[in-house]
mmCIF file of C-alpha atoms in Angstrom:
data_model
loop_
_atom_site.group_PDB
_atom_site.id
_atom_site.type_symbol
_atom_site.label_atom_id
_atom_site.label_comp_id
_atom_site.label_asym_id
_atom_site.label_seq_id
_atom_site.Cartn_x
_atom_site.Cartn_y
_atom_site.Cartn_z
ATOM 1 C CA MET A 25 -78.485 -167.748 53.466
ATOM 2 C CA SER A 26 -75.456 -167.075 51.440
ATOM 3 C CA THR A 27 -73.303 -164.241 51.984
ATOM 4 C CA LEU A 28 -72.918 -161.235 50.114
ATOM 5 C CA LEU A 29 -68.848 -160.189 50.074
ATOM 6 C CA LEU A 30 -68.029 -156.777 48.786
ATOM 7 C CA ASN A 31 -64.747 -155.816 47.425
ATOM 8 C CA LEU A 32 -64.167 -152.059 48.025
ATOM 9 C CA ASP A 33 -60.812 -150.304 47.161
ATOM 10 C CA PHE A 34 -60.930 -146.897 48.197
ATOM 11 C CA GLY A 35 -56.959 -146.172 48.240
ATOM 12 C CA GLU A 36 -56.955 -146.271 44.161
ATOM 13 C CA PRO A 37 -56.526 -143.142 42.352
ATOM 14 C CA PRO A 38 -59.206 -142.456 39.608
ATOM 15 C CA PRO A 39 -57.963 -143.654 36.335
ATOM 16 C CA LYS A 40 -56.100 -140.584 34.566
ATOM 17 C CA LYS A 41 -57.186 -139.578 30.976
ATOM 18 C CA ALA A 42 -55.095 -140.163 28.458
ATOM 19 C CA LEU A 43 -52.809 -137.408 27.185
ATOM 20 C CA GLU A 44 -53.158 -136.113 23.998
ATOM 21 C CA GLY A 45 -50.094 -135.316 21.843
ATOM 22 C CA ASN A 46 -46.872 -136.168 21.024
ATOM 23 C CA ALA A 47 -43.941 -136.764 23.389
ATOM 24 C CA LYS A 48 -43.308 -133.197 23.523
ATOM 25 C CA HIS A 49 -46.383 -131.713 23.919
ATOM 26 C CA ARG A 50 -47.393 -134.370 27.060
ATOM 27 C CA LYS A 51 -44.025 -133.789 28.707
ATOM 28 C CA PHE A 52 -44.666 -130.083 28.466
ATOM 29 C CA VAL A 53 -48.297 -130.579 30.051
ATOM 30 C CA LYS A 54 -47.367 -132.660 32.762
ATOM 31 C CA LYS A 55 -44.573 -129.775 33.796
ATOM 32 C CA ARG A 56 -47.171 -127.395 33.351
ATOM 33 C CA ARG A 57 -49.839 -129.324 36.097
ATOM 34 C CA LEU A 58 -46.974 -129.915 38.419
ATOM 35 C CA LEU A 59 -46.147 -126.302 38.305
ATOM 36 C CA GLU A 60 -49.886 -125.277 38.873
ATOM 37 C CA ARG A 61 -50.706 -127.995 41.730
ATOM 38 C CA ARG A 62 -47.371 -126.192 43.400
ATOM 39 C CA GLY A 63 -49.175 -122.684 43.180
ATOM 40 C CA PHE A 64 -46.620 -121.210 40.298
ATOM 41 C CA LEU A 65 -48.786 -120.750 37.827
ATOM 42 C CA ASN A 66 -52.281 -120.430 37.350
ATOM 43 C CA LYS A 67 -54.763 -121.432 34.252
ATOM 44 C CA LYS A 68 -56.105 -118.203 33.057
ATOM 45 C CA ASN A 69 -52.955 -116.071 33.520
ATOM 46 C CA GLN A 70 -50.507 -118.846 31.372
ATOM 47 C CA PRO A 71 -50.505 -118.084 27.802
ATOM 48 C CA PRO A 72 -50.636 -120.851 25.742
ATOM 49 C CA GLY A 73 -47.186 -120.992 24.475
ATOM 50 C CA ASN A 74 -43.945 -121.653 25.960
ATOM 51 C CA VAL A 75 -43.009 -119.884 29.222
ATOM 52 C CA PRO A 76 -42.242 -116.417 28.900
ATOM 53 C CA LYS A 77 -39.824 -113.979 30.011
ATOM 54 C CA LEU A 78 -40.777 -111.157 32.914
ATOM 55 C CA ARG A 79 -41.253 -107.488 31.641
ATOM 56 C CA PRO A 80 -38.151 -105.454 32.591
ATOM 57 C CA GLU A 81 -38.968 -103.315 35.700
ATOM 58 C CA PRO A 82 -39.801 -99.970 35.222
ATOM 59 C CA PRO A 83 -36.758 -97.617 35.800
ATOM 60 C CA LYS A 84 -36.015 -95.412 39.123
ATOM 61 C CA LYS A 85 -35.262 -91.566 39.080
ATOM 62 C CA GLY A 86 -32.187 -90.663 37.641
ATOM 63 C CA GLU A 87 -31.817 -94.108 36.020
ATOM 64 C CA THR A 88 -32.099 -94.620 31.826
ATOM 65 C CA PRO A 89 -34.762 -96.732 31.224
ATOM 66 C CA GLN A 90 -34.316 -100.705 29.878
ATOM 67 C CA MET A 91 -34.531 -101.147 26.360
ATOM 68 C CA ASP A 92 -36.747 -103.599 24.767
ATOM 69 C CA ASP A 93 -34.772 -106.385 22.570
ATOM 70 C CA THR A 94 -37.325 -107.088 20.648
ATOM 71 C CA LEU A 95 -38.282 -103.578 19.679
ATOM 72 C CA LYS A 96 -35.725 -101.598 20.796
ATOM 73 C CA ILE A 97 -37.453 -98.695 22.275
ATOM 74 C CA PRO A 98 -37.935 -97.697 25.912
ATOM 75 C CA LEU A 99 -41.000 -99.402 27.601
ATOM 76 C CA PRO A 100 -43.423 -96.986 29.541
ATOM 77 C CA PRO A 101 -42.563 -97.236 33.263
ATOM 78 C CA LYS A 102 -46.262 -98.472 35.250
ATOM 79 C CA LYS A 103 -48.353 -96.633 37.443
ATOM 80 C CA LYS A 104 -48.110 -97.685 41.232
ATOM 81 C CA THR A 105 -51.295 -97.280 42.833
ATOM 82 C CA ALA A 106 -51.672 -97.915 47.138
ATOM 83 C CA ALA A 107 -53.624 -101.001 47.149
ATOM 84 C CA SER A 108 -51.775 -102.733 44.885
ATOM 85 C CA SER A 109 -48.195 -101.902 45.396
ATOM 86 C CA SER A 110 -47.287 -104.608 48.602
ATOM 87 C CA GLY A 111 -48.850 -107.468 46.586
ATOM 88 C CA SER A 112 -47.051 -106.549 43.223
ATOM 89 C CA GLU A 113 -43.567 -106.482 45.147
ATOM 90 C CA GLN A 114 -43.900 -109.549 46.658
ATOM 91 C CA SER A 115 -45.430 -111.144 43.208
ATOM 92 C CA LEU A 116 -41.917 -109.230 41.796
ATOM 93 C CA ASP A 117 -39.597 -110.447 44.228
ATOM 94 C CA LYS A 118 -41.506 -114.640 43.689
ATOM 95 C CA LYS A 119 -41.203 -114.353 40.647
ATOM 96 C CA THR A 120 -37.556 -113.266 39.776
ATOM 97 C CA SER A 121 -36.041 -115.784 41.970
ATOM 98 C CA VAL A 122 -36.955 -118.042 39.396
ATOM 99 C CA PRO A 123 -35.200 -116.819 36.485
ATOM 100 C CA TRP A 124 -37.469 -119.346 34.054
ATOM 101 C CA LEU A 125 -40.508 -118.030 34.891
ATOM 102 C CA THR A 126 -40.519 -114.235 33.748
ATOM 103 C CA PRO A 127 -43.524 -113.531 31.802
ATOM 104 C CA ALA A 128 -42.659 -111.407 28.463
ATOM 105 C CA PRO A 129 -45.070 -109.008 27.518
ATOM 106 C CA SER A 130 -48.290 -110.079 25.603
ATOM 107 C CA GLN A 131 -48.711 -110.015 21.711
ATOM 108 C CA LYS A 132 -51.612 -106.930 22.346
ATOM 109 C CA THR A 133 -48.661 -105.189 24.162
ATOM 110 C CA GLY A 134 -46.090 -105.568 21.411
ATOM 111 C CA SER A 135 -47.900 -104.405 18.374
ATOM 112 C CA VAL A 136 -49.332 -101.464 20.298
ATOM 113 C CA VAL A 137 -45.364 -100.801 20.963
ATOM 114 C CA ALA A 138 -44.804 -101.275 17.663
ATOM 115 C CA LYS A 139 -47.578 -98.543 16.577
ATOM 116 C CA VAL A 140 -46.191 -96.498 18.950
ATOM 117 C CA ASP A 141 -42.982 -96.897 17.369
ATOM 118 C CA LEU A 142 -43.749 -96.428 13.795
ATOM 119 C CA LEU A 143 -45.874 -93.427 14.352
ATOM 120 C CA GLY A 144 -42.729 -91.853 15.882
ATOM 121 C CA GLU A 145 -40.654 -92.538 13.016
ATOM 122 C CA PHE A 146 -43.650 -91.142 10.665
ATOM 123 C CA GLN A 147 -43.841 -87.832 12.967
ATOM 124 C CA SER A 148 -39.514 -87.503 12.353
ATOM 125 C CA ALA A 149 -40.644 -87.508 8.585
ATOM 126 C CA LEU A 150 -43.198 -85.567 8.480
ATOM 127 C CA PRO A 151 -40.640 -82.140 8.360
ATOM 128 C CA LYS A 152 -38.713 -83.699 5.179
ATOM 129 C CA ILE A 153 -42.067 -83.763 3.115
ATOM 130 C CA LYS A 154 -42.928 -80.065 4.479
ATOM 131 C CA ASN A 155 -39.424 -78.976 2.828
ATOM 132 C CA HIS A 156 -40.069 -80.325 -0.593
ATOM 133 C CA PRO A 157 -42.192 -77.972 -3.044
ATOM 134 C CA THR A 158 -45.624 -79.845 -3.631
ATOM 135 C CA ARG A 159 -47.500 -79.491 -7.182
ATOM 136 C CA HIS A 160 -50.036 -76.850 -5.234
ATOM 137 C CA GLN A 161 -47.297 -75.218 -3.351
ATOM 138 C CA LYS A 162 -47.132 -71.277 -3.899
ATOM 139 C CA LYS A 163 -44.025 -69.322 -5.203
ATOM 140 C CA ASP A 164 -42.090 -67.667 -2.454
ATOM 141 C CA PRO A 165 -43.139 -63.980 -2.788
ATOM 142 C CA GLN A 166 -40.513 -62.761 -1.616
ATOM 143 C CA LYS A 167 -38.113 -64.345 -4.672
ATOM 144 C CA ASN A 168 -40.911 -63.270 -7.114
ATOM 145 C CA PRO A 169 -42.715 -60.073 -5.609
ATOM 146 C CA PRO A 170 -45.554 -59.262 -7.875
ATOM 147 C CA GLN A 171 -45.446 -55.715 -9.804
ATOM 148 C CA LYS A 172 -48.067 -53.356 -9.017
ATOM 149 C CA ASN A 173 -49.802 -51.677 -12.037
ATOM 150 C CA THR A 174 -49.241 -47.976 -10.696
ATOM 151 C CA PRO A 175 -49.220 -45.265 -13.505
ATOM 152 C CA GLN A 176 -45.464 -45.278 -13.184
ATOM 153 C CA ASN A 177 -44.582 -48.516 -14.176
ATOM 154 C CA SER A 178 -46.901 -48.454 -17.125
ATOM 155 C CA THR A 179 -45.752 -45.426 -18.346
ATOM 156 C CA SER A 180 -41.882 -46.810 -17.833
ATOM 157 C CA ALA A 181 -43.207 -50.041 -19.334
ATOM 158 C CA HIS A 182 -44.692 -48.871 -22.115
ATOM 159 C CA SER A 183 -41.562 -46.710 -22.826
ATOM 160 C CA GLU A 184 -39.262 -49.525 -22.828
ATOM 161 C CA ASN A 185 -41.562 -51.311 -25.680
ATOM 162 C CA LYS A 186 -41.861 -47.817 -27.348
ATOM 163 C CA CYS A 187 -38.063 -47.819 -27.473
ATOM 164 C CA SER A 188 -37.762 -51.991 -28.094
ATOM 165 C CA ALA A 189 -39.729 -52.067 -30.982
ATOM 166 C CA ALA A 190 -38.190 -48.790 -32.410
ATOM 167 C CA SER A 191 -34.848 -50.290 -31.975
ATOM 168 C CA GLN A 192 -35.349 -53.763 -33.061
ATOM 169 C CA THR A 193 -37.787 -53.153 -35.950
ATOM 170 C CA MET A 194 -36.777 -49.340 -37.274
ATOM 171 C CA PRO A 195 -33.028 -49.910 -37.776
ATOM 172 C CA ARG A 196 -32.848 -53.265 -39.520
ATOM 173 C CA LYS A 197 -36.796 -52.798 -41.437
ATOM 174 C CA MET A 198 -35.272 -49.043 -42.698
ATOM 175 C CA VAL A 199 -32.988 -48.160 -45.743
ATOM 176 C CA ALA A 200 -32.012 -45.174 -47.512
ATOM 177 C CA ILE A 201 -31.530 -45.318 -51.164
ATOM 178 C CA ASP A 202 -30.081 -42.855 -53.913
ATOM 179 C CA CYS A 203 -29.527 -43.696 -57.634
ATOM 180 C CA GLU A 204 -27.206 -41.723 -60.567
ATOM 181 C CA MET A 205 -28.959 -41.692 -63.736
ATOM 182 C CA VAL A 206 -27.301 -41.382 -67.107
ATOM 183 C CA GLY A 207 -29.370 -40.132 -70.576
ATOM 184 C CA THR A 208 -29.953 -43.129 -73.212
ATOM 185 C CA GLY A 209 -32.792 -43.497 -76.076
ATOM 186 C CA PRO A 210 -33.556 -40.423 -78.681
ATOM 187 C CA LYS A 211 -30.912 -37.674 -77.465
ATOM 188 C CA GLY A 212 -30.326 -38.909 -74.104
ATOM 189 C CA HIS A 213 -33.387 -37.806 -72.805
ATOM 190 C CA VAL A 214 -34.047 -41.536 -71.628
ATOM 191 C CA SER A 215 -33.339 -41.869 -68.086
ATOM 192 C CA SER A 216 -31.367 -45.136 -67.290
ATOM 193 C CA LEU A 217 -30.175 -46.208 -63.868
ATOM 194 C CA ALA A 218 -26.065 -45.995 -63.470
ATOM 195 C CA ARG A 219 -25.169 -46.738 -60.055
ATOM 196 C CA CYS A 220 -27.500 -47.619 -56.866
ATOM 197 C CA SER A 221 -25.684 -46.877 -53.300
ATOM 198 C CA ILE A 222 -28.151 -48.244 -50.303
ATOM 199 C CA ILE A 223 -27.508 -47.475 -46.586
ATOM 200 C CA ASN A 224 -28.949 -48.878 -43.189
ATOM 201 C CA TYR A 225 -31.064 -46.967 -40.406
ATOM 202 C CA ASN A 226 -27.028 -46.319 -39.517
ATOM 203 C CA GLY A 227 -25.765 -45.051 -42.260
ATOM 204 C CA ASP A 228 -23.369 -47.905 -43.484
ATOM 205 C CA VAL A 229 -23.059 -48.547 -46.709
ATOM 206 C CA LEU A 230 -25.051 -51.997 -48.081
ATOM 207 C CA TYR A 231 -25.241 -51.884 -51.466
ATOM 208 C CA ASP A 232 -22.876 -49.334 -53.689
ATOM 209 C CA GLU A 233 -22.328 -50.616 -57.280
ATOM 210 C CA TYR A 234 -22.213 -49.165 -61.010
ATOM 211 C CA ILE A 235 -24.792 -50.168 -63.593
ATOM 212 C CA LEU A 236 -24.905 -50.915 -67.075
ATOM 213 C CA PRO A 237 -27.889 -49.767 -68.712
ATOM 214 C CA PRO A 238 -29.661 -52.115 -71.139
ATOM 215 C CA CYS A 239 -29.519 -49.519 -73.658
ATOM 216 C CA HIS A 240 -26.517 -47.597 -75.284
ATOM 217 C CA ILE A 241 -25.760 -44.616 -72.871
ATOM 218 C CA VAL A 242 -25.829 -41.386 -75.283
ATOM 219 C CA ASP A 243 -25.362 -38.934 -72.562
ATOM 220 C CA TYR A 244 -23.319 -39.315 -69.101
ATOM 221 C CA ARG A 245 -24.696 -36.105 -67.326
ATOM 222 C CA THR A 246 -20.705 -36.370 -65.199
ATOM 223 C CA ARG A 247 -22.008 -32.669 -64.176
ATOM 224 C CA TRP A 248 -24.749 -34.426 -62.065
ATOM 225 C CA SER A 249 -24.426 -38.495 -61.988
ATOM 226 C CA GLY A 250 -20.419 -37.945 -61.399
ATOM 227 C CA ILE A 251 -20.214 -41.153 -64.407
ATOM 228 C CA ARG A 252 -17.683 -41.324 -66.744
ATOM 229 C CA LYS A 253 -17.087 -43.993 -69.226
ATOM 230 C CA HIS A 254 -14.777 -45.685 -67.533
ATOM 231 C CA HIS A 255 -17.170 -46.457 -64.586
ATOM 232 C CA MET A 256 -19.014 -48.596 -67.199
ATOM 233 C CA VAL A 257 -16.153 -51.611 -68.119
ATOM 234 C CA ASN A 258 -16.885 -53.418 -65.330
ATOM 235 C CA ALA A 259 -20.051 -52.362 -64.470
ATOM 236 C CA THR A 260 -22.796 -54.670 -63.551
ATOM 237 C CA PRO A 261 -25.448 -55.751 -65.857
ATOM 238 C CA PHE A 262 -29.248 -54.012 -65.203
ATOM 239 C CA LYS A 263 -30.986 -57.452 -64.444
ATOM 240 C CA ILE A 264 -28.478 -58.799 -61.673
ATOM 241 C CA ALA A 265 -28.339 -55.427 -60.171
ATOM 242 C CA ARG A 266 -31.841 -55.306 -60.317
ATOM 243 C CA GLY A 267 -32.277 -58.538 -58.630
ATOM 244 C CA GLN A 268 -29.541 -57.832 -56.132
ATOM 245 C CA ILE A 269 -31.439 -54.540 -55.066
ATOM 246 C CA LEU A 270 -34.811 -55.310 -55.048
ATOM 247 C CA LYS A 271 -33.933 -58.615 -52.358
ATOM 248 C CA ILE A 272 -32.667 -55.180 -50.083
ATOM 249 C CA LEU A 273 -35.820 -53.234 -50.771
ATOM 250 C CA THR A 274 -38.408 -56.271 -49.934
ATOM 251 C CA GLY A 275 -40.676 -55.324 -47.088
ATOM 252 C CA LYS A 276 -38.778 -53.021 -45.888
ATOM 253 C CA ILE A 277 -39.418 -49.049 -45.198
ATOM 254 C CA VAL A 278 -37.356 -47.537 -47.914
ATOM 255 C CA VAL A 279 -36.499 -43.358 -47.291
ATOM 256 C CA GLY A 280 -35.184 -41.448 -50.495
ATOM 257 C CA HIS A 281 -35.781 -38.070 -51.941
ATOM 258 C CA ALA A 282 -38.153 -37.804 -54.563
ATOM 259 C CA ILE A 283 -38.013 -41.655 -54.775
ATOM 260 C CA HIS A 284 -39.973 -42.279 -57.376
ATOM 261 C CA ASN A 285 -37.571 -40.986 -60.162
ATOM 262 C CA ASP A 286 -35.134 -43.820 -58.166
ATOM 263 C CA PHE A 287 -37.903 -46.488 -58.593
ATOM 264 C CA LYS A 288 -38.698 -45.346 -62.080
ATOM 265 C CA ALA A 289 -35.168 -46.064 -62.954
ATOM 266 C CA LEU A 290 -35.447 -49.394 -61.454
ATOM 267 C CA GLN A 291 -38.615 -50.309 -63.211
ATOM 268 C CA TYR A 292 -40.150 -51.354 -60.166
ATOM 269 C CA PHE A 293 -42.777 -50.096 -57.349
ATOM 270 C CA HIS A 294 -42.563 -49.837 -53.579
ATOM 271 C CA PRO A 295 -45.809 -49.887 -51.082
ATOM 272 C CA LYS A 296 -46.602 -46.272 -50.092
ATOM 273 C CA SER A 297 -46.921 -47.646 -46.558
ATOM 274 C CA LEU A 298 -43.380 -48.865 -46.701
ATOM 275 C CA THR A 299 -41.957 -45.312 -48.433
ATOM 276 C CA ARG A 300 -40.736 -42.060 -46.934
ATOM 277 C CA ASP A 301 -40.163 -39.368 -49.495
ATOM 278 C CA THR A 302 -38.173 -36.654 -47.244
ATOM 279 C CA SER A 303 -39.584 -34.481 -50.138
ATOM 280 C CA HIS A 304 -43.174 -34.467 -48.992
ATOM 281 C CA ILE A 305 -42.583 -34.576 -45.497
ATOM 282 C CA PRO A 306 -44.369 -31.821 -43.807
ATOM 283 C CA PRO A 307 -43.011 -31.174 -40.611
ATOM 284 C CA LEU A 308 -39.127 -31.795 -42.297
ATOM 285 C CA ASN A 309 -40.314 -28.228 -44.243
ATOM 286 C CA ARG A 310 -41.671 -26.657 -40.958
ATOM 287 C CA LYS A 311 -38.182 -27.342 -39.320
ATOM 288 C CA ALA A 312 -36.262 -25.377 -42.140
ATOM 289 C CA ASP A 313 -39.039 -22.809 -42.639
ATOM 290 C CA CYS A 314 -40.184 -23.681 -45.805
ATOM 291 C CA PRO A 315 -43.983 -24.107 -47.357
ATOM 292 C CA GLU A 316 -45.166 -27.367 -46.262
ATOM 293 C CA ASN A 317 -46.655 -28.094 -49.548
ATOM 294 C CA ALA A 318 -43.317 -26.996 -51.287
ATOM 295 C CA THR A 319 -40.759 -29.632 -52.796
ATOM 296 C CA MET A 320 -37.463 -29.026 -51.190
ATOM 297 C CA SER A 321 -34.315 -30.000 -52.996
ATOM 298 C CA LEU A 322 -31.954 -32.446 -51.158
ATOM 299 C CA LYS A 323 -29.085 -29.730 -50.996
ATOM 300 C CA HIS A 324 -30.829 -27.246 -49.804
ATOM 301 C CA LEU A 325 -32.702 -29.284 -46.744
ATOM 302 C CA THR A 326 -29.221 -30.356 -45.979
ATOM 303 C CA LYS A 327 -27.769 -27.093 -45.698
ATOM 304 C CA LYS A 328 -30.563 -25.383 -44.094
ATOM 305 C CA LEU A 329 -30.660 -28.431 -41.310
ATOM 306 C CA LEU A 330 -27.759 -30.461 -41.654
ATOM 307 C CA ASN A 331 -25.198 -27.100 -41.951
ATOM 308 C CA ARG A 332 -23.543 -29.255 -44.102
ATOM 309 C CA ASP A 333 -22.677 -28.880 -48.323
ATOM 310 C CA ILE A 334 -23.651 -31.810 -50.078
ATOM 311 C CA GLN A 335 -23.430 -31.757 -54.197
ATOM 312 C CA ALA A 336 -20.843 -29.439 -54.729
ATOM 313 C CA GLY A 337 -17.817 -28.957 -57.372
ATOM 314 C CA LYS A 338 -17.787 -30.201 -60.662
ATOM 315 C CA SER A 339 -17.331 -33.653 -60.186
ATOM 316 C CA GLY A 340 -20.945 -34.989 -59.796
ATOM 317 C CA HIS A 341 -23.294 -35.857 -56.802
ATOM 318 C CA SER A 342 -22.168 -39.183 -55.241
ATOM 319 C CA SER A 343 -24.908 -41.427 -54.312
ATOM 320 C CA VAL A 344 -23.586 -42.828 -50.567
ATOM 321 C CA GLU A 345 -23.069 -38.986 -49.907
ATOM 322 C CA ASP A 346 -27.143 -38.126 -50.848
ATOM 323 C CA ALA A 347 -28.595 -41.409 -49.025
ATOM 324 C CA GLN A 348 -26.794 -40.511 -46.002
ATOM 325 C CA ALA A 349 -28.024 -37.196 -45.975
ATOM 326 C CA THR A 350 -31.312 -38.586 -46.856
ATOM 327 C CA MET A 351 -31.674 -40.738 -43.179
ATOM 328 C CA GLU A 352 -30.465 -37.925 -41.053
ATOM 329 C CA LEU A 353 -32.837 -35.968 -42.648
ATOM 330 C CA TYR A 354 -35.525 -38.461 -42.008
ATOM 331 C CA LYS A 355 -34.328 -38.902 -38.483
ATOM 332 C CA LEU A 356 -34.783 -35.699 -37.605
ATOM 333 C CA VAL A 357 -38.652 -35.658 -37.813
ATOM 334 C CA GLU A 358 -39.279 -39.416 -37.488
ATOM 335 C CA VAL A 359 -41.222 -39.768 -34.421
ATOM 336 C CA GLU A 360 -43.603 -37.467 -35.363
ATOM 337 C CA TRP A 361 -43.686 -38.420 -38.804
ATOM 338 C CA GLU A 362 -44.476 -42.039 -38.323
ATOM 339 C CA GLN A 363 -47.409 -40.677 -35.434
ATOM 340 C CA HIS A 364 -48.811 -38.875 -38.175
ATOM 341 C CA LEU A 365 -48.562 -42.006 -40.638
ATOM 342 C CA ALA A 366 -49.967 -44.118 -37.802
ATOM 343 C CA GLN A 367 -53.501 -41.729 -37.687
ATOM 344 C CA ASN A 368 -53.214 -41.226 -41.083
ATOM 345 C CA PRO A 369 -52.298 -44.286 -43.107
ATOM 346 C CA PRO A 370 -51.085 -43.940 -47.127
ATOM 347 C CA LYS A 371 -53.100 -45.624 -49.538
ATOM 348 C CA ASP A 372 -51.191 -47.724 -52.079
#
């Protein structure tokens, strides 16, 4: 019989698996396996990267919390339970004895802390945002308090509007005119313009010129007109003067006494709605104790209502003086007469 020989070697260890990766990775794997065999590391608790640092201990009472170098925020202390207090103290003592075995916070905890930090910054910026006015923000009622529509406010506003309208429109758009005539034509029976004076609402002179008629002057009518021959030497020709006068009268309320005679001498027709003739204002006659439909002279009304003498003496009339007296008479009944015209507008 042949002898069967078995050569069994139980002393040799099983062949090791070949390490994959470069030299640096193989060195790291060897070191990690060594630490696992010695009991310092567990495969489940070990992160895949380099060996991290241990999270700092929670602060004790009366101490300031430690700041994380990466996020620069205080780390909240861990809550300890009675069951795990002894085990955690032993593990911390063992790990702190080896400085390069201190684990660092994982990526999940870091992201949560970073989110908390961002939330704190956002909340700190909220008051600044609220201070700025938005597009739909309401105005402060104390700065611009709403005005209540009370009867007193409405009446005062109405009176203010009425006064402002009267002060702006009436003085600027109202003038008074008076003309002086001389006789031309056959036997001097044709009245031609020889002087014209225009004043504003306050009595200031806007225009006062002697005017040379287009026809030969037969009668100067000095007793009434105050015109003499020497006044016509440097007088303004009628066509030029007429253009200057109409430029002032156009679009304005014109006040005059028996004003139709003045317009006739100017060869001009002014709208009746813008004409105020003091010789045909019934309230003015009532104030002077005269019949309402009577045509009173300017001299009589001025003496009766203004207590002033005009057109006195042999030197003749002054067209400036007559125009100023006409405006003053109109102002006496301005409000009453304008209200009457507003209710009964004249037709042109």
